[in-house]
Amino acid sequence: MSSSSSAAATAACCRHLASFLSSAGTSPFDLPSPSSSAVRFCSSCNAAGPRLYACLSCPSVRCHLHRNHHNDHLIAVDILRGELFCSACSDQVYHPDFDSHLILSLGTPPTPFADLGRRKRRKVEYRPWAPAEAELAAITSGSTVINPTKEESGGFDHPKGLRGLNNLGNTCFMNSVLQALLHTPPLRNFFLSDRHNRFACQRKNGVVFGNDSGNGKGRSSCLACDLDEIYSAVFSGERAPFSPAKFLYSWWQHAANLASYEQQDAHEFFISILDGIHERIEKDHGRPQSLGNGDCCIAHRVFSGSLRSDVMCMACGFTSTTYDPCLDISLDLEPHPCAPTKATSSKSHRPCNGEVESALSGQGSAIPTLMGCLDRFTRPERLGSDQKLFCQQCQMSQESLKQMSLRKLPLVSCFHIKRFEHSSTRKMSRKIDRYLHFPFSLDMTPYLSSTILRRRFGNRVLPVDGEEPDQNEPSSKLELFAVITHHGKLDAGHYVTYLRLSNRWYKCDDAWITQVNENIVRAAQGYLMFYVQKMFCYKASDKMATSS
Amino acid sequence: MSAPSEDNTAAHAQLASQFFGDLLESIIVDVASECHRIARLGLDQNLEDEEEELKLSTQARVRAADPGNSGEANSKYVVDIFGQTHPPVANEVFECMNCRRSIMAGRFAPHLEKCMGKGRKASLKAMRSSTAAQNRHSRAALLGYSPYSNSNGTTRLSNGSTSIAGDELSNGTCDEP
């Protein structure tokens, strides 16, 4: 168990329970199974309910009026709800051993929980690194310092790496995604630490830099190399806008079906270039496809997460689980809860019909939120009777319940809001401009598989081998750093990226970089939102650390 | 059952009332027990943060809707953070990596399309655009472009005529935020 949930569990166990357990022997919680059909009555007043408590120290059952203090037996179990009760504290108390005993006694196989404790490399402490003397000397002699004077930078101390990108003709979709990627912390760090050196890569692949025969066909495109070039250009301190022409050229070579002078979708482009980086790096390294591992290339190391899908048979409860890797999470916009005109009605003089509506909208549910979309994404969904799935246990097609959850959070989460709806009657799509609230800080704990599973089993403290991943740990807490907004219609519009650097917000509109107030960003129409884990954990490496 | 009499009715009513009371209490205790567990084990989310965020966002939208607020100046004629201004169509000139000709940045994409052999003649292009647009509708994508060229490939002359972002939608209407 993670430290904070076990700390809470310890606090929730009163001293009376603790002393009972220490003197109770090996099976303190053994009771007739809760599913036993024998009807019980209170031994004091013969009541059959509504709350009956079975004493853990003697075979007696009492209702809530008579449960206290018989023979100094303090601990009892609410037989309907499976909760421990302490008569001395007069309160419900908790213990993880009881929860695991209960779950095992229900006959539920522990396999769903074992899946959560996936084989993880143990976490290690962060050890700060500094270059050795010789390395420092080499760096200093082989480079020039980028340090614009105060006058040059217009008197403001703007963060590094801010540079406009020229629109090459219908390419704002590309510019907006590039700006977000240029400031994706782990990706930026990777390229700025020279982890993909374009000169070395091109030399290795037999391309002589700058010596083109004229038709460009000799040069096989490497999107990572072109990205490396853009990083160098953008962080160089040069302020005139940069033209990502080579990148466009390489991308069109990779994504032939999207290669045209037309408007494109930023999300499609984003997935396409991650794919391009992956393919090329895999080809170079000759490693076989390792889906779900996430260590194949920098694109996957940064963006790849894992989604868990549970399908539960509604007849027998058998659950089948599958895992799929994902590079982003596409979310449906919540449907409009009520007509906008009623949202502001006062509660006072309307008849009861209006009161109900205003009470509902008063909850704040009128504004769709990112968390609301994530709630919808992870809620159990009943598959219709026309979508029956084959259940292995029942050996026939049954109606089922499907639920998604996040097994592994990527380092950087990209949320894609599906701002379009199809009308099958009119055979067309249209864009949904409805405002979506997105937080600057996001806690993904409620959407993790561990939480969803735990909730499915009555929020029991689960008996997981090893560490419970991510729960209440900082790695579930995310910070927003980039927002790509779309303005316009489905087939004609404009993309703009807002970047958060040093807690200031900058608007990147093709070649124009301006600083904006955070309220502008809050009020913007988010299409792609990029969040990064607040804290990274370091895993022990299999390889011995050597200098490369 | 015997014929209904006043005593029986009263007893039935009392029983029914008792059953209802038991059921109601059972439901309430169910919910209370669940919430108690969540609260004691520290499993609940930070609801205050969420509400705070929503409040900030509502305030932000009110401020953004205020026309006096120049934060979202839509014009391409602003001065950027480095004190620079830029023309609506990028005029940096560089060499095309395919054919070596000198091309202006803002015209690079249409040039490259023809240069790489991906584009076709204008008339064919118009047809393909509409097919691609249909495919795109089924693929459900949001398209983004630069506001100074319309989507069927014909480009505007760079005669300095003004074009403000958001104006150039394919049906000529202007979308305000």
XYZ file of C-alpha atoms in Angstrom:
725
model
C 0.000 0.000 0.000
C 1.186 3.482 -0.695
C 2.275 5.347 2.356
C -0.560 7.784 2.632
C -3.424 5.342 2.269
C -1.894 2.947 4.773
C -1.271 5.850 7.112
C -4.927 6.750 6.847
C -5.865 3.118 7.330
C -3.773 2.979 10.461
C -5.422 6.082 11.794
C -8.806 4.601 11.019
C -8.048 1.595 13.205
C -8.806 2.501 16.777
C -6.736 1.284 19.692
C -9.514 -1.001 20.818
C -9.471 -2.796 17.506
C -5.705 -2.938 17.602
C -5.671 -4.533 21.022
C -8.437 -6.928 20.035
C -6.407 -8.070 17.041
C -3.227 -8.519 18.998
C -4.939 -10.919 21.354
C -7.329 -12.559 18.938
C -5.254 -15.293 17.383
C -4.983 -16.340 13.782
C -8.483 -15.872 12.413
C -10.002 -12.945 14.202
C -12.535 -12.189 11.515
C -13.963 -15.613 10.920
C -17.708 -15.410 10.759
C -20.388 -17.110 8.777
C -20.233 -15.800 5.241
C -22.339 -12.645 4.649
C -24.190 -14.401 1.897
C -25.605 -16.898 4.347
C -29.342 -16.843 4.077
C -30.075 -17.486 7.728
C -32.098 -14.636 9.097
C -30.688 -13.250 12.278
C -32.334 -11.511 15.163
C -31.085 -9.329 17.944
C -30.546 -11.440 21.030
C -31.787 -8.623 23.240
C -34.939 -7.426 21.508
C -35.493 -9.946 18.726
C -35.513 -7.238 16.072
C -34.545 -8.407 12.572
C -32.985 -5.163 11.565
C -32.370 -2.738 10.063
C -28.857 -2.901 11.450
C -27.500 -6.048 13.021
C -24.063 -6.504 14.458
C -22.329 -9.801 14.971
C -19.874 -9.750 17.832
C -16.367 -10.897 16.980
C -15.680 -12.256 20.422
C -18.755 -14.353 21.000
C -21.448 -15.828 18.758
C -24.082 -13.246 19.515
C -25.926 -10.850 17.257
C -27.399 -7.584 18.372
C -29.153 -4.657 16.786
C -27.720 -1.165 16.949
C -29.703 -0.316 20.007
C -28.270 -3.139 22.017
C -24.833 -3.617 20.601
C -22.862 -1.836 23.258
C -20.625 -3.242 25.860
C -21.661 -6.768 26.561
C -18.956 -8.627 28.480
C -16.373 -6.038 27.343
C -16.705 -7.273 23.784
C -16.032 -4.127 21.862
C -15.659 -5.118 18.237
C -18.568 -6.223 16.092
C -19.331 -6.510 12.399
C -22.298 -4.937 10.607
C -23.455 -8.116 8.951
C -25.169 -6.445 6.013
C -22.464 -3.989 5.111
C -19.361 -5.825 6.236
C -17.993 -2.998 8.326
C -16.306 -3.147 11.699
C -17.810 -1.295 14.595
C -16.159 -0.376 17.879
C -18.535 0.090 20.806
C -16.016 2.036 22.832
C -15.438 4.602 20.086
C -19.055 4.319 19.023
C -17.840 4.538 15.474
C -17.073 2.499 12.408
C -13.431 1.455 12.289
C -11.290 -0.035 9.567
C -8.459 -2.456 9.129
C -6.802 -3.663 5.927
C -6.651 -7.257 7.149
C -10.390 -7.253 7.568
C -10.904 -5.905 4.074
C -8.709 -8.537 2.507
C -10.365 -11.247 4.555
C -13.748 -10.056 3.391
C -12.798 -9.973 -0.245
C -11.287 -13.411 -0.125
C -14.263 -14.815 1.676
C -16.609 -13.467 -0.978
C -14.917 -15.829 -3.368
C -13.736 -13.064 -5.647
C -10.453 -14.190 -7.147
C -7.682 -11.742 -6.349
C -6.430 -11.655 -9.930
C -7.862 -8.206 -10.801
C -5.816 -6.792 -7.997
C -2.688 -8.713 -8.833
C -2.739 -7.111 -12.269
C -2.381 -3.737 -10.685
C 0.859 -4.609 -8.982
C 2.535 -5.021 -12.335
C 6.144 -5.932 -12.368
C 7.814 -2.649 -11.711
C 11.405 -1.829 -11.395
C 11.999 -0.508 -7.976
C 12.071 3.226 -7.597
C 15.327 4.872 -6.722
C 16.251 8.127 -5.139
C 17.086 10.976 -7.445
C 20.811 11.568 -7.532
C 21.789 14.946 -8.929
C 24.371 14.870 -11.662
C 26.974 17.422 -12.561
C 29.459 17.220 -15.445
C 33.013 16.202 -14.712
C 35.843 18.725 -15.114
C 36.887 17.343 -18.478
C 33.306 17.324 -19.748
C 32.768 20.870 -18.599
C 35.913 21.981 -20.382
C 34.819 20.263 -23.583
C 31.379 21.870 -23.422
C 32.802 25.323 -22.769
C 35.376 25.199 -25.529
C 32.977 23.768 -28.085
C 30.069 26.143 -27.622
C 28.987 29.759 -27.345
C 26.833 31.113 -24.584
C 23.360 32.319 -25.465
C 22.780 35.265 -23.219
C 20.884 38.198 -24.669
C 21.419 41.419 -22.811
C 18.526 43.088 -21.087
C 18.351 45.693 -23.854
C 18.212 43.109 -26.575
C 15.345 41.249 -25.002
C 13.377 44.465 -24.664
C 13.950 44.777 -20.957
C 11.976 41.642 -20.154
C 13.386 38.401 -19.026
C 11.444 36.063 -21.275
C 11.949 32.353 -20.960
C 14.219 30.689 -23.451
C 12.815 28.855 -26.385
C 10.171 31.344 -27.403
C 10.247 31.912 -31.117
C 7.528 32.378 -33.683
C 6.971 29.851 -36.458
C 6.186 31.105 -39.931
C 2.995 29.894 -41.528
C 4.027 28.189 -44.750
C 0.545 28.250 -46.210
C -2.264 26.484 -44.335
C 0.197 25.160 -41.749
C -1.030 26.629 -38.485
C -2.063 23.118 -37.463
C 1.620 22.154 -37.654
C 2.898 25.269 -35.931
C 0.515 24.888 -33.015
C 1.546 21.293 -32.333
C 5.244 22.108 -32.781
C 5.021 24.885 -30.214
C 3.466 22.500 -27.710
C 6.114 19.847 -28.380
C 8.959 22.344 -28.193
C 7.946 23.044 -24.635
C 7.025 19.537 -23.532
C 9.552 19.221 -20.713
C 10.815 15.643 -21.154
C 10.871 15.982 -24.946
C 12.640 19.314 -24.774
C 15.177 17.935 -22.338
C 15.793 14.936 -24.576
C 16.595 16.998 -27.639
C 18.452 19.756 -25.846
C 20.691 17.166 -24.193
C 21.650 16.040 -27.663
C 20.069 12.612 -27.268
C 19.203 12.602 -30.955
C 22.043 14.342 -32.696
C 20.959 15.038 -36.263
C 24.496 15.107 -37.610
C 25.319 11.749 -36.103
C 22.032 10.277 -37.306
C 22.516 11.506 -40.848
C 26.118 10.334 -40.956
C 25.012 6.931 -39.764
C 22.369 6.749 -42.451
C 24.735 7.697 -45.199
C 23.311 11.115 -45.840
C 25.990 13.659 -46.385
C 24.722 16.799 -44.803
C 24.110 19.636 -47.215
C 25.113 17.677 -50.254
C 21.892 16.982 -52.017
C 21.788 15.758 -55.586
C 18.940 18.118 -56.189
C 15.900 15.921 -56.027
C 16.048 15.243 -52.339
C 15.317 11.598 -52.894
C 18.706 10.567 -51.639
C 17.882 11.961 -48.251
C 15.655 9.698 -46.251
C 13.658 11.820 -43.913
C 14.042 11.534 -40.193
C 11.440 13.509 -38.294
C 13.502 13.336 -35.127
C 16.430 14.983 -36.932
C 14.193 17.733 -38.222
C 12.729 18.198 -34.778
C 16.265 18.406 -33.412
C 16.968 21.178 -35.892
C 13.877 23.074 -34.794
C 14.867 22.769 -31.137
C 18.294 24.176 -31.922
C 16.790 27.014 -33.897
C 14.130 27.899 -31.360
C 16.450 27.815 -28.346
C 19.271 29.597 -30.161
C 18.285 33.043 -28.972
C 17.391 34.156 -32.506
C 14.123 36.021 -32.471
C 13.060 36.270 -36.077
C 10.381 33.654 -36.738
C 11.611 30.290 -37.925
C 10.252 28.492 -40.979
C 9.811 24.756 -40.300
C 10.052 23.947 -44.019
C 12.306 20.921 -43.734
C 9.992 19.451 -41.142
C 7.007 19.891 -43.425
C 8.914 18.225 -46.240
C 9.883 15.271 -44.061
C 6.421 14.909 -42.674
C 4.871 14.841 -46.138
C 7.284 12.093 -47.056
C 6.106 10.133 -44.044
C 2.384 10.822 -44.147
C 1.684 10.591 -47.847
C -2.064 10.516 -47.382
C -2.036 13.803 -45.507
C 0.474 15.484 -47.773
C -1.408 18.244 -49.440
C -1.748 21.958 -49.302
C -4.945 21.823 -47.339
C -6.119 22.474 -43.893
C -5.384 19.631 -41.542
C -6.406 18.531 -38.093
C -3.861 19.249 -35.358
C -4.628 16.067 -33.449
C -4.183 13.941 -36.557
C -0.890 15.663 -37.196
C 0.250 15.116 -33.613
C -0.395 11.367 -33.772
C 1.162 11.198 -37.205
C 4.485 12.702 -36.179
C 4.779 10.626 -33.026
C 4.224 7.653 -35.269
C 6.864 8.932 -37.682
C 9.431 9.377 -34.940
C 8.678 5.918 -33.604
C 8.953 4.177 -36.974
C 12.177 5.803 -37.901
C 13.921 5.269 -34.580
C 12.773 1.661 -34.444
C 14.089 1.082 -37.928
C 17.420 2.577 -37.025
C 17.867 0.602 -33.876
C 16.578 -2.610 -35.325
C 14.534 -3.334 -32.262
C 11.374 -5.362 -32.699
C 8.001 -3.812 -32.051
C 7.449 -3.669 -28.333
C 3.949 -2.385 -27.875
C 2.952 -1.273 -24.443
C 6.483 -1.299 -23.168
C 6.849 2.354 -23.966
C 10.617 2.319 -24.047
C 11.022 2.007 -27.810
C 11.506 5.659 -28.669
C 11.307 9.083 -27.093
C 7.826 9.669 -28.473
C 6.480 6.680 -26.598
C 8.563 7.275 -23.494
C 6.952 10.674 -23.177
C 3.403 10.168 -24.380
C 2.604 6.501 -24.111
C 0.221 5.385 -21.419
C -1.887 2.317 -20.924
C -5.659 2.038 -20.886
C -7.464 -0.776 -19.145
C -10.819 -1.992 -20.363
C -12.988 -4.243 -18.181
C -15.997 -6.002 -19.584
C -18.256 -7.513 -16.944
C -20.925 -10.045 -17.701
C -24.121 -8.860 -16.092
C -25.373 -12.373 -15.613
C -22.489 -13.985 -13.761
C -20.111 -11.124 -12.961
C -17.183 -12.615 -14.857
C -14.825 -9.855 -15.892
C -12.509 -9.907 -18.844
C -9.750 -7.332 -18.943
C -7.672 -5.992 -21.800
C -4.907 -3.417 -21.940
C -4.204 -1.068 -24.800
C -1.424 1.452 -25.186
C -2.462 4.988 -25.960
C -0.649 8.141 -26.987
C -3.442 10.446 -25.967
C -6.937 10.357 -24.536
C -9.805 11.395 -26.774
C -12.804 12.584 -24.812
C -16.370 13.243 -25.823
C -17.754 16.575 -24.769
C -20.455 16.143 -22.170
C -23.886 16.532 -23.687
C -25.624 19.729 -22.787
C -27.331 19.082 -19.450
C -30.188 21.577 -19.707
C -31.376 24.437 -21.874
C -29.240 27.538 -21.335
C -32.180 29.808 -20.649
C -33.053 27.947 -17.497
C -29.547 27.966 -16.126
C -29.884 31.336 -14.473
C -33.420 31.085 -13.169
C -33.706 32.063 -9.556
C -34.944 29.591 -7.055
C -37.572 31.806 -5.565
C -40.795 32.214 -7.469
C -40.823 29.402 -9.995
C -43.204 26.495 -9.586
C -41.657 23.220 -8.474
C -40.747 22.235 -12.040
C -38.465 25.200 -12.411
C -37.073 24.692 -8.940
C -35.770 21.276 -9.835
C -34.053 22.591 -12.946
C -32.477 25.525 -11.227
C -31.339 23.286 -8.394
C -29.656 21.023 -10.914
C -27.914 23.812 -12.774
C -27.003 25.470 -9.527
C -24.661 22.538 -8.973
C -22.373 24.016 -11.597
C -23.079 21.062 -13.841
C -24.107 23.461 -16.608
C -20.462 23.977 -17.585
C -18.791 20.908 -19.036
C -15.434 20.307 -17.390
C -12.434 18.194 -18.296
C -12.921 16.178 -15.126
C -16.548 15.674 -16.065
C -15.414 14.296 -19.412
C -12.957 12.011 -17.645
C -15.744 10.864 -15.321
C -17.818 9.952 -18.344
C -14.857 8.237 -19.916
C -14.307 6.009 -16.881
C -17.855 5.373 -15.810
C -19.386 1.909 -16.235
C -21.280 1.824 -19.470
C -24.037 -0.645 -20.109
C -23.644 -2.128 -23.560
C -27.026 -2.419 -25.203
C -28.843 -5.678 -25.779
C -27.782 -5.427 -29.417
C -24.153 -5.479 -28.296
C -24.066 -8.660 -26.272
C -20.613 -10.061 -25.743
C -19.630 -13.664 -25.291
C -18.994 -14.522 -21.665
C -16.444 -17.249 -21.051
C -18.052 -18.338 -17.842
C -21.640 -18.448 -19.026
C -20.563 -19.758 -22.424
C -23.103 -17.581 -24.178
C -23.594 -13.982 -25.239
C -24.728 -11.802 -22.403
C -25.386 -8.176 -21.771
C -22.330 -6.579 -20.292
C -20.969 -3.571 -18.533
C -17.830 -1.923 -19.830
C -15.526 0.338 -17.891
C -12.354 2.116 -18.926
C -9.587 3.243 -16.616
C -5.976 4.368 -16.806
C -3.546 1.669 -15.890
C -0.448 3.716 -16.501
C -0.271 7.468 -16.768
C 2.131 8.753 -19.391
C 4.737 11.341 -18.460
C 2.835 13.809 -20.577
C -0.915 13.434 -21.058
C -2.522 14.882 -24.134
C -6.292 15.272 -23.856
C -8.114 15.581 -27.146
C -11.623 16.987 -26.997
C -13.835 15.636 -29.724
C -15.373 18.867 -30.774
C -17.456 17.497 -33.550
C -20.760 15.770 -33.849
C -22.169 13.847 -36.729
C -25.721 14.129 -37.790
C -26.664 10.913 -39.507
C -29.901 12.446 -40.736
C -28.230 15.336 -42.453
C -25.096 13.351 -43.301
C -22.780 16.049 -42.127
C -20.620 16.963 -39.194
C -20.447 20.158 -37.346
C -18.145 21.595 -34.782
C -19.144 21.940 -31.178
C -18.007 25.290 -29.897
C -19.273 24.763 -26.384
C -16.907 25.991 -23.728
C -15.067 23.355 -21.726
C -13.472 24.177 -18.403
C -10.009 22.714 -17.903
C -8.007 23.057 -14.683
C -4.433 24.272 -14.478
C -3.689 21.455 -12.029
C -5.240 18.045 -12.473
C -5.267 15.047 -10.149
C -5.751 11.868 -12.126
C -6.161 9.586 -9.098
C -9.923 9.040 -9.532
C -9.376 7.762 -13.082
C -6.603 5.285 -12.399
C -7.340 1.581 -12.607
C -6.358 1.148 -8.980
C -8.991 3.629 -7.864
C -11.692 2.397 -10.208
C -11.153 -1.182 -9.116
C -11.075 -0.261 -5.505
C -14.372 1.564 -5.889
C -15.879 -1.387 -7.654
C -15.177 -3.452 -4.582
C -16.718 -1.078 -2.095
C -13.581 0.995 -1.569
C -11.911 -1.804 0.312
C -8.250 -1.342 1.041
C -6.876 -3.828 -1.426
C -4.311 -6.512 -0.737
C -1.885 -5.677 -3.526
C 1.503 -7.257 -3.704
C 4.240 -4.701 -3.663
C 3.490 -1.038 -4.034
C 0.103 0.218 -5.037
C 0.984 2.214 -8.094
C 0.393 5.901 -8.238
C -2.327 6.255 -5.656
C -2.006 9.498 -3.726
C 1.476 9.867 -5.076
C 2.638 13.046 -6.745
C 2.972 11.286 -10.095
C -0.812 11.322 -10.407
C -0.854 15.076 -10.102
C -0.476 16.880 -13.393
C 0.233 20.451 -14.389
C -1.046 22.090 -17.555
C 1.693 23.529 -19.756
C 0.196 23.907 -23.223
C -3.264 24.426 -24.705
C -4.028 24.261 -28.416
C -7.193 26.119 -29.273
C -9.215 26.130 -32.441
C -11.224 29.031 -33.652
C -13.571 28.778 -36.585
C -15.597 26.136 -38.370
C -15.013 22.465 -38.927
C -13.477 22.933 -42.338
C -11.926 26.323 -41.985
C -10.355 27.665 -38.858
C -7.214 28.718 -37.084
C -5.101 27.091 -34.412
C -3.299 28.949 -31.657
C -1.153 27.528 -28.850
C -0.932 28.930 -25.343
C 2.226 28.035 -23.475
C 2.812 28.242 -19.755
C 6.416 29.123 -18.977
C 7.701 30.349 -15.618
C 4.043 30.599 -14.666
C 3.381 33.167 -17.368
C 1.210 32.460 -20.351
C 2.330 33.129 -23.912
C 0.155 33.060 -26.989
C 1.842 31.463 -30.007
C -0.063 32.451 -33.119
C 2.183 31.389 -36.000
C 4.916 34.031 -36.124
C 3.433 36.159 -33.345
C 4.396 35.452 -29.749
C 2.667 37.630 -27.187
C 2.240 37.418 -23.460
C -1.327 37.053 -22.231
C -3.140 37.057 -18.938
C -4.063 33.619 -17.634
C -7.737 34.554 -17.848
C -7.488 34.568 -21.621
C -6.334 30.978 -21.455
C -9.018 29.946 -18.983
C -11.673 31.386 -21.264
C -10.254 29.850 -24.437
C -11.808 26.988 -26.356
C -9.484 24.093 -25.620
C -9.032 21.402 -28.246
C -5.785 19.729 -27.191
C -4.548 20.098 -23.640
C -1.102 18.986 -22.544
C -0.393 18.090 -18.925
C 2.883 16.914 -17.437
C 3.413 14.910 -14.262
C 4.422 17.237 -11.473
C 7.084 14.918 -10.286
C 8.965 12.245 -12.118
C 10.083 9.096 -10.408
C 13.315 7.450 -11.311
C 13.438 3.747 -11.908
C 16.481 1.632 -11.341
C 18.096 0.964 -14.668
C 18.867 -2.512 -15.873
C 21.967 -1.236 -17.600
C 25.117 -0.314 -15.803
C 25.677 3.409 -15.993
C 28.447 4.093 -18.462
C 29.426 7.193 -20.308
C 28.413 6.896 -23.930
C -56.947 -12.164 5.923
C -60.043 -11.338 7.868
C -62.391 -8.679 6.647
C -60.860 -5.244 7.025
C -61.827 -3.471 10.187
C -60.528 -0.338 11.734
C -58.109 -2.201 14.016
C -56.649 -4.181 11.141
C -56.216 -1.091 8.985
C -54.455 0.727 11.767
C -52.179 -2.262 12.379
C -51.410 -2.570 8.661
C -50.697 1.084 8.397
C -48.398 0.877 11.370
C -46.573 -2.124 9.934
C -46.244 -0.487 6.538
C -44.931 2.622 8.191
C -42.431 0.573 10.172
C -41.216 -1.263 7.071
C -40.818 1.999 5.255
C -38.912 3.436 8.172
C -36.603 0.411 8.266
C -35.959 0.583 4.523
C -35.287 4.277 4.614
C -32.912 3.922 7.531
C -31.130 1.081 5.796
C -30.582 3.204 2.690
C -29.370 6.146 4.701
C -26.962 4.025 6.695
C -25.650 2.479 3.449
C -24.749 5.872 2.091
C -23.433 7.097 5.413
C -21.270 4.018 5.829
C -19.753 4.426 2.341
C -19.051 8.088 2.859
C -17.624 7.407 6.279
C -15.220 4.875 4.802
C -14.142 7.226 2.024
C -13.627 10.090 4.414
C -11.782 8.094 7.090
C -9.443 6.414 4.645
C -8.660 9.682 2.914
C -10.001 8.493 -0.407
C -11.974 11.502 -1.451
C -10.859 14.134 -3.928
C -10.138 17.664 -3.115
C -13.496 19.136 -3.960
C -12.588 22.627 -2.804
C -9.880 22.876 -5.450
C -12.319 21.940 -8.162
C -14.826 24.542 -7.068
C -12.110 27.165 -6.875
C -11.014 26.375 -10.419
C -14.561 26.602 -11.730
C -14.997 29.950 -10.057
C -11.775 31.259 -11.605
C -12.824 30.025 -15.000
C -16.240 31.692 -14.781
C -14.645 34.976 -13.781
C -12.158 34.639 -16.621
C -14.898 34.139 -19.167
C -16.756 37.172 -17.934
C -13.616 39.269 -18.254
C -12.802 37.866 -21.667
C -16.269 38.651 -22.948
C -15.800 42.271 -21.962
C -15.069 44.134 -25.209
C -12.875 46.591 -23.356
C -10.391 43.797 -22.776
C -7.651 43.894 -25.362
C -6.012 40.689 -24.204
C -7.205 38.699 -27.176
C -6.283 41.191 -29.853
C -7.092 39.259 -32.946
C -5.107 41.330 -35.321
C -1.922 40.158 -36.920
C -0.535 43.642 -36.524
C 0.431 43.372 -32.886
C 3.933 43.788 -31.678
C 5.317 40.546 -30.283
C 7.209 40.129 -27.009
C 10.493 40.973 -28.718
C 9.132 44.175 -30.138
C 8.859 42.836 -33.665
C 6.077 43.051 -36.207
C 5.554 40.608 -39.022
C 3.744 40.770 -42.345
C 0.576 38.690 -42.691
C 2.264 36.435 -45.222
C 5.678 35.288 -44.114
C 8.256 36.793 -46.431
C 11.393 34.942 -45.441
C 12.956 33.441 -48.556
C 14.763 30.124 -48.587
C 15.691 27.279 -50.851
C 13.266 24.459 -51.542
C 14.934 21.197 -50.522
C 13.327 19.390 -53.411
C 14.034 21.618 -56.393
C 16.502 24.209 -55.076
C 14.443 27.202 -56.153
C 14.055 30.216 -53.924
C 10.616 30.261 -52.390
C 8.895 32.676 -50.067
C 7.951 31.087 -46.742
C 4.250 31.901 -46.891
C 4.000 30.222 -50.318
C 6.133 27.251 -49.491
C 3.429 24.668 -48.840
C 1.558 25.118 -52.135
C 4.875 25.150 -53.977
C 6.090 22.005 -52.251
C 2.898 20.206 -53.027
C 3.393 20.675 -56.751
C 7.115 20.202 -56.446
C 6.813 16.825 -54.740
C 4.204 15.772 -57.237
C 1.580 15.481 -54.594
C -0.564 18.230 -55.936
C -2.582 18.276 -59.153
C -3.938 20.899 -61.486
C -6.283 23.411 -59.964
C -9.449 21.919 -61.384
C -8.673 18.426 -60.243
C -7.656 19.848 -56.916
C -11.008 21.474 -56.394
C -12.726 18.149 -56.919
C -10.353 16.351 -54.646
C -10.738 19.000 -51.984
C -14.429 18.344 -51.799
C -13.860 14.591 -51.700
C -11.193 15.036 -49.102
C -13.510 17.317 -47.218
C -16.190 14.641 -47.253
C -13.685 12.072 -46.063
C -12.569 14.498 -43.469
C -16.109 14.903 -42.206
C -16.338 11.217 -41.682
C -12.923 11.245 -40.058
C -14.087 14.107 -37.888
C -11.232 16.548 -37.768
C -10.818 20.195 -37.044
C -9.001 21.942 -39.823
C -6.720 24.814 -39.364
C -5.100 27.049 -41.874
C -3.720 30.463 -42.293
C -6.401 33.050 -42.743
C -5.002 34.608 -45.854
C -5.494 31.715 -48.251
C -8.785 30.031 -48.856
C -9.075 26.334 -48.892
C -9.367 25.504 -52.537
C -5.829 26.343 -53.280
C -5.954 29.690 -54.961
C -3.773 32.033 -53.079
C -4.221 35.675 -52.463
C -1.886 38.068 -54.047
C 0.512 39.578 -51.632
C -0.540 43.088 -52.517
C -0.652 44.160 -48.951
C -4.421 43.981 -48.733
C -5.380 43.567 -45.185
C -6.640 40.370 -43.730
C -7.507 39.936 -40.111
C -7.362 36.535 -38.496
C -10.738 34.921 -38.297
C -12.185 36.859 -41.203
C -11.407 34.456 -43.974
C -13.787 31.593 -43.539
C -14.802 29.733 -46.652
C -18.314 31.108 -46.656
C -17.169 34.620 -46.070
C -18.751 35.075 -42.665
C -16.811 36.353 -39.750
C -16.671 34.329 -36.571
C -16.174 36.253 -33.403
C -14.995 34.489 -30.266
